[in-house]
Amino acid sequence: MSVYRIFIGENEYQIEITETGIRINGEEIEADLLQLNEAGLYLLNHGDDKLELHLAFLGKNTYVVMADGQQIEAQVETNLSQARRTTGALKDAKSITAPMPGIVIEVPVKLGDTVREGDVVCILESMKMQMVIQAPSAGTVVELAAKPDTSVNKDELLVRLE
Amino acid sequence: MKVLVANRGEIAIRVMRACRELGFSAVAVYSDADRGALHTRYADEAVHIGPAAARDSYLNIDKVIAAALEKKADAIHPGYGFLSENQEFAARVEAAGMIFIGPRPETIAMTGDKLEARRIARLAGLPVLSGPDVPIGEGNEDDLNRMVAEQDEFPVIVKAILGGGGRGIRLAHNKSELKKMIRQAQRESMSSFGADGIYLEPFIDRARHIEVQIIGDGQGNVLVLGERECSIQRRRQKLIEEAPAPNLSSEQRQQVHAYAHQLGVALNYRSLGTVEFLLDRKGNFYFIEVNPRIQVEHPVSEVVLGIDLLRLQLRLALTGDMKYTQDQIVVRGAAIEARILAEDPANDFMPATGRIAYVQEPDGPGIRVDSAIFQGMEITTDYDSLIAKVIVWGEDREAAIGRLTRALQEFQISGVPTSMDFITRIISQESFIHGRVDTTFLDTFKPRMADRSEALEKVAAIAAALAMHREKHRRQTVSAAPESNWRKTAWAEQMRGLI
């Protein structure tokens, strides 16, 4: 028997797969996954229902399941690997991170500057949209990670205040 | 006949399709980011014009014109965005002996200056929103302070004089907010349009956005090609557009068509263009601006008119003939367009990036998809977040809404979050179904996007577990067997298929 723990958002599902059947959270179900093509398209038959879905493997035991127009990120923990759940980047109130991926247009602060709440610390641009990033609270700039004309990912550190 | 298309994405393909149908050959330009893009592949010839950043490629006039001359193009089509509203570009295309498929450069200059456009519209007899016609900007602090001090009516809209595409526009609710919003509008205008002049316009609460499609031959003849309703907007970007505009009386429709015609004649307009209006709660129209180019939402007009606007525009540029007379312009049924954007509903609709892991476009009766995406395509931050447009036609509006709902159910995109689910929720709202929408609709419409059904999550969990189980089983089989490079390769291939 193989046991998988699946994490989707806040929820956890335990799935047991044996030679004879499948149980989800202890409840016996009928399910069969039919691969439709090499591009990741599947048909899941469960009970009398069927659902076309696409599975993209992101690495780190994570799949993006696209079904019914929804994209669901599922982390799989196996009874063998016991892979640790990855959690989102740790944020503290003084680290100002990028709310979207984009290009840094301007960083109007310097190291050592004192800023007030609401002061502009960074201007980002993504897909023609400009976004002004403001200091969430007063403080002193102790780290300047953002550099003009470079790209940043979502949640990447821009400026750290102390 | 050879046409260089100075654009990318779906509109570049749209223009090239029209070229191909007319027997013209199409030349693409592409940046580093678009080497494998669909528009690059679709074209008969393609010229590399520089790095991914638009200012060094698609916005670089020298490079675009050099590419056209190198390929001996007869004409250049600018699409929308990029250089489409750049008078210098239009003038230099013509100076280089090619046809610019669009209005005359001086028309682009007039309509690009929003204050000038407003002045001409007023002279042509169109109703125009009152507001100080004096521009401020170019860093003049005294003008700015005086403008803020003299403004007593709120809320007020701050607009960039050279604005367009919803950029350089801010709403201010009070005096203290006004200065901040002016600064933001100026900064955005400076980086988008290279100048920071702004002006103020009264805010009309719960207005509808109605626009009229026109075409002119530059000899004083202007045809009105119906109107569109584009009130569903977020951050001043249109999200859903339709033709004809619902809930207009025939007097109102005739009125707004007449206004657009008057302005087209006053401008001695050449090529395709759109005259944009606000419609207030009392039924009054106000001119806002002219868009001197093909628009994103042009397909809804094409579908209800049964006229290919791109072909018409290309043909007109070549022959000077508009092909139709006004009495031949007839609207039939209803059309709706949904813009599919790469943005994350779970992150306040911020632009989102990623690789398209899977795409299945909708199909069947009454559905048209204009897109430039493909499986494996990387969506980057370099360009617009518009990745596809779904356009439907129905014999009436109700049928069109039903079709759009079906189309969005059929449309499958994985790998990058999109606006699709959000649009499905909008079009199922009572107010949308009855055509009672205005530009504030999305300010108050806040559907819970996270209410995914538990049943679907369970199914996803089962699928992920089964896939992982299968993978694990395959891996064990592989490692149990004698080491073989062939098997390892085969497994890697399988995994690649999943990715």
XYZ file of C-alpha atoms in Angstrom:
661
model
C 0.000 0.000 0.000
C 1.174 3.521 -0.782
C 0.042 6.521 1.224
C 0.150 10.043 -0.144
C -0.599 13.230 1.684
C -1.734 15.962 -0.661
C -1.639 19.603 0.384
C -3.865 22.056 -1.468
C -3.890 25.498 0.037
C -4.938 25.072 3.652
C -6.376 21.609 3.103
C -4.778 18.210 3.420
C -5.978 14.974 1.836
C -4.678 11.522 2.648
C -4.857 9.122 -0.235
C -4.133 5.401 0.051
C -3.534 3.386 -3.078
C -3.591 -0.402 -2.836
C -3.683 -3.209 -5.370
C -7.458 -3.288 -5.139
C -8.618 0.267 -4.534
C -8.210 3.876 -3.518
C -9.241 5.607 -0.300
C -9.372 9.357 0.238
C -9.427 10.428 3.885
C -10.471 6.851 4.729
C -13.380 6.811 2.263
C -13.284 4.138 -0.440
C -13.593 5.526 -3.983
C -13.324 4.276 -7.508
C -10.856 6.225 -9.598
C -8.865 5.671 -12.706
C -6.486 8.076 -14.405
C -6.276 7.683 -18.161
C -3.422 9.435 -19.933
C -4.752 11.028 -23.142
C -1.528 12.346 -24.613
C 2.121 13.006 -23.940
C 1.448 16.674 -23.282
C 0.008 16.020 -19.834
C -3.671 15.635 -20.680
C -5.587 13.070 -18.599
C -9.103 11.811 -18.066
C -9.995 11.016 -14.482
C -12.880 8.595 -14.101
C -14.211 8.516 -10.567
C -17.473 6.799 -9.764
C -19.895 7.861 -12.481
C -18.109 11.170 -13.022
C -15.393 11.986 -15.465
C -13.179 14.997 -15.664
C -10.653 16.078 -18.262
C -7.615 17.549 -16.596
C -4.087 18.653 -17.276
C -1.192 17.819 -14.996
C 1.975 19.877 -15.042
C 4.810 18.677 -12.807
C 6.614 21.654 -11.303
C 9.292 19.658 -9.479
C 9.561 19.587 -5.683
C 6.672 17.082 -5.564
C 4.303 19.730 -6.841
C 1.727 19.385 -9.577
C -0.464 22.051 -11.092
C -3.758 20.364 -11.785
C -5.905 22.242 -14.247
C -9.499 21.095 -14.239
C -12.792 22.829 -14.873
C -10.954 26.054 -15.691
C -9.262 26.133 -12.280
C -5.561 25.803 -11.626
C -4.918 23.927 -8.417
C -1.449 23.573 -6.962
C -1.088 20.243 -5.184
C 1.952 19.238 -3.130
C 2.414 15.538 -2.737
C 4.124 14.049 0.289
C 4.815 10.353 -0.075
C 5.254 7.861 2.730
C 8.738 7.261 1.385
C 10.111 10.691 0.769
C 8.326 12.629 3.556
C 9.276 15.720 1.662
C 8.931 18.817 3.721
C 6.169 21.159 2.770
C 7.535 24.305 1.356
C 6.004 27.400 2.774
C 5.722 30.815 1.245
C 8.603 33.249 1.628
C 8.823 34.542 5.156
C 7.826 38.141 5.367
C 8.455 40.511 8.177
C 6.856 43.900 8.391
C 10.080 45.721 7.581
C 10.925 43.820 4.414
C 9.222 45.382 1.422
C 8.741 42.800 -1.303
C 7.528 42.942 -4.897
C 3.747 42.426 -5.127
C 4.138 41.377 -8.755
C 6.910 40.311 -11.094
C 8.301 43.230 -13.019
C 11.094 45.646 -13.873
C 12.409 48.095 -11.297
C 11.936 51.568 -12.805
C 13.108 53.745 -9.974
C 14.360 53.434 -6.390
C 13.971 56.914 -4.922
C 15.662 56.020 -1.604
C 19.291 55.445 -0.626
C 20.900 53.317 2.059
C 20.626 55.031 5.401
C 17.656 57.222 4.355
C 14.914 57.611 6.891
C 11.477 57.194 5.401
C 8.014 57.990 6.676
C 5.005 55.763 6.327
C 3.667 56.131 2.777
C 6.938 57.364 1.267
C 7.661 55.940 -2.164
C 10.511 53.422 -1.926
C 10.305 51.759 -5.308
C 8.488 51.979 -8.649
C 7.850 48.761 -10.513
C 6.541 48.220 -14.003
C 5.031 45.073 -15.382
C 3.136 44.535 -18.611
C 2.861 48.333 -19.116
C 1.392 48.805 -15.628
C 3.289 50.960 -13.169
C 3.078 50.404 -9.477
C 4.272 52.690 -6.732
C 5.561 50.798 -3.688
C 5.236 52.746 -0.442
C 6.811 52.219 2.946
C 4.308 50.418 5.199
C 5.796 52.157 8.219
C 8.517 54.629 9.126
C 12.106 53.403 9.315
C 15.641 53.544 8.033
C 16.718 51.882 4.804
C 19.199 49.146 5.800
C 19.154 47.099 2.607
C 18.555 48.081 -1.016
C 17.960 44.934 -3.005
C 16.123 46.618 -5.901
C 18.225 48.089 -8.680
C 16.808 50.131 -11.551
C 16.394 48.311 -14.894
C 16.606 44.873 -13.315
C 13.735 42.441 -13.112
C 12.333 41.024 -9.910
C 10.072 38.097 -9.161
C 6.920 38.295 -7.113
C 7.713 38.365 -3.367
C 11.360 39.224 -4.005
C 12.911 41.633 -1.511
C 13.069 45.239 -2.724
C 13.984 47.301 0.316
C 14.482 46.461 3.970
C 13.759 48.978 6.685
C 14.745 48.969 10.327
C 2.118 44.279 -52.201
C 4.171 43.867 -49.053
C 3.093 45.078 -45.609
C 5.349 45.320 -42.577
C 3.428 44.810 -39.345
C 5.068 46.885 -36.626
C 3.565 45.019 -33.708
C 3.468 41.680 -31.909
C 0.976 39.302 -30.300
C -2.581 38.727 -31.418
C -2.995 42.021 -33.315
C 0.094 41.322 -35.445
C -1.390 37.977 -36.421
C -4.789 39.604 -37.018
C -3.250 42.078 -39.490
C -1.188 39.375 -41.205
C -4.264 37.205 -41.662
C -5.959 40.064 -43.507
C -2.821 40.543 -45.611
C -2.734 36.881 -46.525
C -6.409 36.894 -47.527
C -5.778 39.864 -49.779
C -2.780 38.160 -51.366
C -0.291 40.577 -49.761
C 2.896 39.352 -48.228
C 3.494 40.187 -44.548
C 6.747 41.079 -42.813
C 7.065 40.699 -39.050
C 9.450 42.489 -36.715
C 10.464 40.748 -33.504
C 12.494 41.287 -30.364
C 14.777 38.829 -28.572
C 11.811 37.729 -26.471
C 9.729 36.954 -29.578
C 12.135 34.811 -31.620
C 9.731 31.889 -31.389
C 6.538 33.932 -31.107
C 3.534 33.081 -33.244
C 3.584 36.384 -35.131
C 7.240 35.811 -36.043
C 6.401 32.352 -37.335
C 3.204 33.400 -39.117
C 4.811 36.096 -41.236
C 6.233 35.472 -44.696
C 9.432 37.190 -43.599
C 10.635 38.346 -40.182
C 13.233 40.909 -39.143
C 14.909 40.966 -35.737
C 14.851 44.497 -34.317
C 16.476 44.262 -30.915
C 16.216 43.298 -27.257
C 13.057 42.453 -25.331
C 12.522 45.926 -23.843
C 9.956 47.623 -26.094
C 11.788 50.955 -26.167
C 14.746 49.210 -27.816
C 12.684 47.224 -30.311
C 8.965 47.708 -31.024
C 9.140 51.380 -30.018
C 12.353 52.095 -31.909
C 11.321 54.066 -35.009
C 14.734 53.816 -36.710
C 14.859 50.059 -36.439
C 11.283 49.510 -37.610
C 11.726 51.761 -40.627
C 15.101 50.217 -41.461
C 13.485 46.765 -41.376
C 10.727 47.925 -43.732
C 13.214 49.468 -46.169
C 15.449 46.408 -46.040
C 12.491 44.193 -46.959
C 11.220 46.729 -49.524
C 7.816 46.930 -47.845
C 5.194 49.052 -49.596
C 3.267 49.835 -46.418
C 3.462 49.664 -42.634
C 0.592 48.708 -40.330
C 1.188 49.798 -36.738
C -1.515 47.700 -34.976
C -2.475 49.187 -31.582
C -0.191 50.410 -28.809
C 3.548 50.757 -29.534
C 4.039 53.260 -32.418
C 0.409 53.315 -33.576
C -0.287 56.798 -32.190
C 3.138 58.270 -32.836
C 2.943 61.115 -35.335
C 6.703 61.127 -35.914
C 6.573 57.471 -36.872
C 3.678 57.997 -39.281
C 5.440 60.990 -40.845
C 8.723 59.152 -41.258
C 7.005 56.144 -42.829
C 5.479 58.472 -45.423
C 8.726 60.417 -45.870
C 10.462 57.116 -46.618
C 8.010 56.604 -49.492
C 5.816 53.986 -47.854
C 2.103 53.970 -47.056
C 1.249 54.450 -43.385
C -1.908 52.391 -42.782
C -3.631 54.809 -40.453
C -4.596 58.472 -40.213
C -2.439 61.305 -41.524
C 0.404 62.274 -39.143
C -1.247 65.629 -38.395
C -4.471 63.864 -37.369
C -2.472 61.650 -35.003
C -0.862 64.769 -33.532
C -4.244 66.439 -33.015
C -5.917 63.441 -31.432
C -2.840 62.574 -29.380
C -3.017 65.935 -27.640
C -6.168 65.329 -25.605
C -6.728 69.032 -24.977
C -6.455 69.830 -28.675
C -8.842 66.972 -29.511
C -11.299 68.360 -26.984
C -11.037 71.823 -28.554
C -11.673 70.479 -32.076
C -14.587 68.367 -30.842
C -16.159 71.428 -29.229
C -15.776 73.382 -32.484
C -17.378 70.485 -34.362
C -20.435 70.775 -32.125
C -19.820 67.818 -29.830
C -20.648 68.047 -26.135
C -17.403 68.176 -24.165
C -16.818 67.978 -20.421
C -15.991 71.344 -18.934
C -12.666 71.696 -17.191
C -9.650 73.943 -17.160
C -8.268 73.797 -20.679
C -4.912 74.972 -19.456
C -2.327 72.252 -19.293
C 0.044 72.069 -16.390
C 3.250 70.173 -16.199
C 6.860 70.389 -17.251
C 7.761 70.686 -13.606
C 6.017 74.014 -12.993
C 5.360 73.972 -9.238
C 3.459 77.295 -9.208
C 1.000 76.147 -11.865
C 0.495 72.920 -9.970
C -0.217 74.649 -6.665
C -2.583 77.137 -8.319
C -4.448 74.329 -10.078
C -4.860 72.415 -6.842
C -5.956 75.550 -4.975
C -8.537 76.493 -7.617
C -10.101 73.058 -7.925
C -13.259 72.974 -5.833
C -15.281 70.212 -7.392
C -14.485 66.666 -6.404
C -14.008 63.947 -7.381
C -12.000 65.028 -10.379
C -10.079 63.082 -13.013
C -6.430 63.822 -13.680
C -5.436 62.982 -17.243
C -2.184 63.017 -19.152
C -2.442 65.294 -22.193
C -0.644 62.681 -24.250
C -2.440 59.812 -22.517
C -3.800 56.655 -24.021
C -4.484 53.050 -23.224
C -5.739 54.025 -19.780
C -2.333 55.218 -18.657
C -1.646 58.535 -16.988
C -5.155 58.761 -15.523
C -5.956 59.154 -11.823
C -9.073 59.925 -9.798
C -8.779 62.394 -6.910
C -11.477 62.642 -4.243
C -10.257 65.743 -2.408
C -7.676 68.507 -2.452
C -5.070 66.660 -0.434
C -5.298 63.650 -2.734
C -5.202 65.791 -5.883
C -1.559 66.783 -5.676
C -0.468 63.199 -5.076
C -2.570 61.940 -7.981
C -1.226 64.646 -10.287
C 2.316 63.544 -9.396
C 1.478 59.904 -10.091
C -0.198 60.728 -13.409
C 2.780 62.885 -14.402
C 5.281 60.180 -13.514
C 3.351 57.550 -15.468
C 2.879 59.920 -18.398
C 6.581 60.808 -18.446
C 7.649 57.179 -18.598
C 4.939 56.148 -21.075
C 4.694 59.177 -23.336
C 7.822 61.199 -22.607
C 5.996 64.311 -21.362
C 4.290 65.110 -18.093
C 1.554 67.601 -19.083
C -1.784 66.854 -17.436
C -5.270 68.369 -17.303
C -8.352 67.960 -15.159
C -11.778 66.716 -16.148
C -14.960 66.486 -14.047
C -15.742 62.969 -12.880
C -19.082 61.600 -14.037
C -20.354 59.063 -11.578
C -21.685 55.790 -12.922
C -21.141 56.785 -16.542
C -21.179 54.291 -19.376
C -18.355 54.111 -21.909
C -19.756 54.135 -25.440
C -17.527 54.395 -28.475
C -18.239 54.717 -32.178
C -16.206 53.053 -34.919
C -15.606 55.240 -37.947
C -13.703 54.994 -41.196
C -12.842 57.906 -43.455
C -11.268 58.233 -46.881
C -9.368 61.433 -46.104
C -11.491 63.184 -48.798
C -14.227 64.265 -46.418
C -16.226 61.031 -46.569
C -16.805 59.269 -43.264
C -18.759 56.090 -42.564
C -20.112 55.226 -39.117
C -19.607 51.523 -38.384
C -21.811 51.207 -35.322
C -21.029 51.612 -31.652
C -19.582 49.504 -28.866
C -20.210 49.377 -25.137
C -17.010 49.088 -23.099
C -18.094 49.937 -19.571
C -16.637 46.900 -17.836
C -13.193 48.210 -16.965
C -10.603 47.595 -14.280
C -7.871 50.147 -13.632
C -9.191 51.894 -16.772
C -8.461 48.851 -18.888
C -11.418 47.445 -20.759
C -12.220 43.850 -19.875
C -15.480 43.084 -21.700
C -16.767 44.875 -24.801
C -19.863 44.424 -26.876
C -21.692 45.570 -29.955
C -24.234 46.969 -30.240
C -24.431 48.878 -26.936
C -27.438 47.527 -24.999
C -30.224 49.738 -23.642
C -29.751 52.696 -25.950
C -32.818 54.333 -27.430
C -32.707 54.709 -31.194
C -32.520 58.505 -30.661
C -29.470 58.084 -28.438
C -27.847 55.746 -30.930
C -28.468 58.143 -33.831
C -27.211 61.022 -31.719
C -23.882 59.430 -30.787
C -23.355 58.203 -34.352
C -24.000 61.734 -35.612
C -21.471 63.183 -33.145
C -18.802 60.720 -34.293
C -19.583 61.520 -37.930
C -19.343 65.280 -37.295
C -15.930 64.894 -35.699
C -14.712 62.531 -38.423
C -15.687 65.084 -41.060
C -14.120 67.949 -39.066
C -10.838 66.013 -38.911
C -11.145 64.993 -42.572
C -10.413 61.615 -41.101
C -8.505 58.953 -43.006
C -8.501 55.218 -42.135
C -10.098 53.492 -39.122
C -10.697 55.320 -35.875
C -12.799 55.305 -32.750
C -14.541 58.233 -31.102
C -15.026 57.628 -27.379
C -17.872 59.049 -25.294
C -19.182 58.908 -21.769
C -22.935 58.545 -21.312
C -24.190 59.963 -18.030
C -27.197 58.837 -15.973
C -29.391 61.498 -17.574
C -28.654 60.206 -21.072
C -26.171 62.890 -22.128
C -23.115 61.985 -24.190
C -19.748 63.661 -23.649
C -16.815 63.348 -26.000
C -13.645 62.044 -24.325
C -11.114 61.199 -27.010
C -10.333 59.798 -30.448
C -8.273 56.621 -30.864
C -6.642 56.973 -34.297
C -5.973 53.265 -34.889
C -7.457 49.802 -34.902
C -8.663 48.876 -31.418
C -8.379 45.727 -29.328
C -12.172 45.381 -29.356
C -12.652 45.815 -33.123
C -13.811 42.182 -33.596
C -17.201 42.763 -31.943
C -17.969 45.329 -34.652
C -16.687 43.009 -37.380
C -18.906 40.216 -36.149
C -22.181 42.192 -35.990
C -21.487 44.080 -39.233
C -20.220 41.110 -41.188
C -17.347 43.311 -42.348
C -13.646 42.556 -41.990
C -12.371 45.912 -40.736
C -8.708 45.061 -41.272
C -9.267 44.092 -44.885
C -11.343 47.227 -45.354
C -8.574 49.344 -43.827
C -5.808 47.764 -45.930
C -7.887 48.057 -49.096
C -8.712 51.685 -48.365
C -5.049 52.551 -47.783
C -4.229 51.099 -51.176
C -7.128 52.254 -53.337
C -8.693 55.161 -51.457
C -12.058 53.422 -51.763
C -14.217 52.659 -48.708
C -16.205 49.975 -50.579
C -19.467 50.602 -48.671
C -22.031 53.356 -48.418
C -23.698 54.208 -45.109
C -26.986 52.504 -46.000
C -25.114 49.226 -46.515
C -23.923 49.244 -42.908
C -26.323 46.990 -41.002
C -25.904 45.546 -37.518
C -27.151 42.012 -36.987
C -27.361 40.160 -33.647
C -25.030 40.819 -30.742
C -21.336 40.259 -30.118
C -19.299 40.209 -26.911
C -15.551 40.089 -26.434
C -13.755 38.922 -23.289
C -10.136 39.879 -22.827
C -8.104 37.049 -21.369
C -5.289 38.605 -19.364
C -2.306 37.027 -17.636
C -3.082 38.331 -14.190
C -3.632 36.777 -10.819
C -7.107 37.083 -9.286
C -5.625 35.796 -6.004
C -3.093 38.656 -5.998
C -5.367 41.641 -6.651
C -5.191 41.069 -10.429
C -1.512 41.905 -10.580
C 0.240 40.954 -13.814
C 1.391 37.345 -13.659
C 4.122 35.534 -15.520
C 4.828 31.894 -16.261
C 5.028 29.270 -18.934
C 1.853 28.161 -20.679
C 1.752 24.497 -19.674
C -1.407 23.709 -21.593
C -3.856 25.538 -23.804
C -7.080 24.397 -25.417
C -9.021 27.130 -27.184
C -12.833 27.104 -27.430
C -14.494 26.244 -30.684
C -17.852 25.639 -32.321
C -20.661 27.874 -33.593
C -20.344 31.629 -33.143
C -16.938 31.573 -31.436
C -13.807 33.375 -32.535
C -10.502 33.419 -30.694
C -7.802 35.967 -31.509
C -4.731 34.910 -29.586
C -1.000 34.429 -29.883
C -0.365 31.845 -27.202
C 0.856 28.294 -27.513
C 1.876 25.506 -25.205
C 5.373 26.138 -23.879
C 5.197 29.901 -24.423
C 6.817 32.033 -21.753
C 4.709 34.990 -20.544
C 7.125 37.701 -19.423
C 6.768 41.154 -17.910
C 7.988 42.859 -21.080
C 4.667 43.325 -22.841
C 0.939 43.700 -22.385
C -0.873 41.143 -20.232
C -3.473 40.512 -22.978
C -2.895 36.930 -24.128
C -6.124 36.106 -25.940
C -9.527 37.496 -26.892
C -12.668 35.414 -27.058
C -15.339 36.911 -29.309
C -18.807 35.429 -29.632
C -21.777 36.222 -31.817
C -25.401 35.420 -30.992
C -28.673 36.205 -32.728
C -29.419 38.353 -29.684
C -27.571 39.443 -26.544
C -28.923 36.598 -24.439
C -27.637 34.050 -26.938
C -24.262 35.799 -27.023
C -23.940 35.652 -23.222
C -24.779 31.932 -23.275
C -22.158 31.383 -25.934
C -19.495 33.348 -24.109
C -20.191 31.337 -20.961
C -19.735 28.109 -22.914
C -16.621 29.393 -24.649
C -14.982 30.321 -21.350
C -15.839 26.882 -19.963
C -14.168 25.283 -22.962
C -11.099 27.523 -22.867
C -8.393 25.767 -20.851
C -5.167 27.544 -19.951
C -2.700 26.166 -17.447
C 0.612 27.509 -16.199
C -0.291 31.142 -15.754
C -3.231 32.614 -13.837
C -5.792 34.422 -15.995
C -8.840 36.653 -15.780
C -11.070 33.950 -17.270
C -12.877 32.751 -14.152
C -13.433 36.356 -13.086
C -15.060 37.175 -16.434
C -17.326 34.144 -16.157
C -18.539 35.518 -12.829
C -19.153 38.982 -14.249
C -21.281 37.784 -17.138
C -23.489 35.710 -14.840
C -24.428 38.808 -12.796
C -28.029 40.056 -13.109
C -26.864 43.607 -13.837
C -24.667 42.428 -16.695
C -27.357 40.154 -18.107
C -29.763 43.125 -18.197
C -27.102 45.395 -19.684
C -27.211 47.697 -16.681
C -23.513 48.315 -16.243
C -21.361 51.396 -15.907
C -17.659 52.097 -15.514
C -17.897 51.669 -11.716
C -19.227 48.103 -12.029
C -15.962 46.457 -11.020
C -15.369 48.901 -8.145
C -18.137 47.227 -6.217
C -18.118 43.763 -7.779
C -15.977 41.646 -5.496
C -16.720 37.973 -6.011
C -15.055 35.550 -3.661
C -12.516 34.049 -6.004
C -11.312 31.436 -3.559
C -14.559 29.535 -3.208
C -13.350 26.546 -5.142
C -15.541 23.519 -4.600
C -14.233 20.907 -2.217
C -15.254 18.245 -4.699
C -12.904 19.695 -7.324
C -10.046 19.885 -4.840
C -10.603 16.244 -3.934
C -10.470 15.271 -7.587
C -7.248 17.263 -7.998
C -5.787 15.507 -4.952
C -6.695 12.097 -6.363
C -5.218 12.952 -9.754
C -1.974 14.221 -8.210
C -1.679 11.123 -6.019
C -2.321 8.770 -8.938
C 0.160 10.600 -11.143
C 2.803 10.531 -8.432
C 2.072 6.869 -7.734
C 2.515 6.039 -11.390
C 5.726 8.037 -11.595
C 7.132 6.384 -8.484
C 6.206 2.961 -9.765
C 7.883 3.685 -13.094
C 11.001 4.949 -11.339
C 11.203 1.811 -9.198
C 10.835 -0.367 -12.261
C 13.569 1.591 -13.952
C 15.999 1.438 -11.037
C 15.305 -2.277 -10.442
C 16.362 -3.073 -13.975
C 20.034 -3.060 -15.024
C 21.261 0.495 -15.638
C 20.423 1.490 -19.122
C 20.824 4.879 -20.663
C 17.923 4.233 -22.946
C 15.574 3.731 -20.026
C 16.838 6.790 -18.218
C 16.285 8.837 -21.321
C 12.816 7.418 -21.768
C 11.937 8.382 -18.206
C 13.317 11.873 -18.669
C 11.183 12.167 -21.810
C 8.109 11.144 -19.840
C 8.841 13.726 -17.198
C 9.356 16.332 -19.842
C 5.944 15.475 -21.190
C 4.496 16.233 -17.793
C 6.321 19.509 -17.560
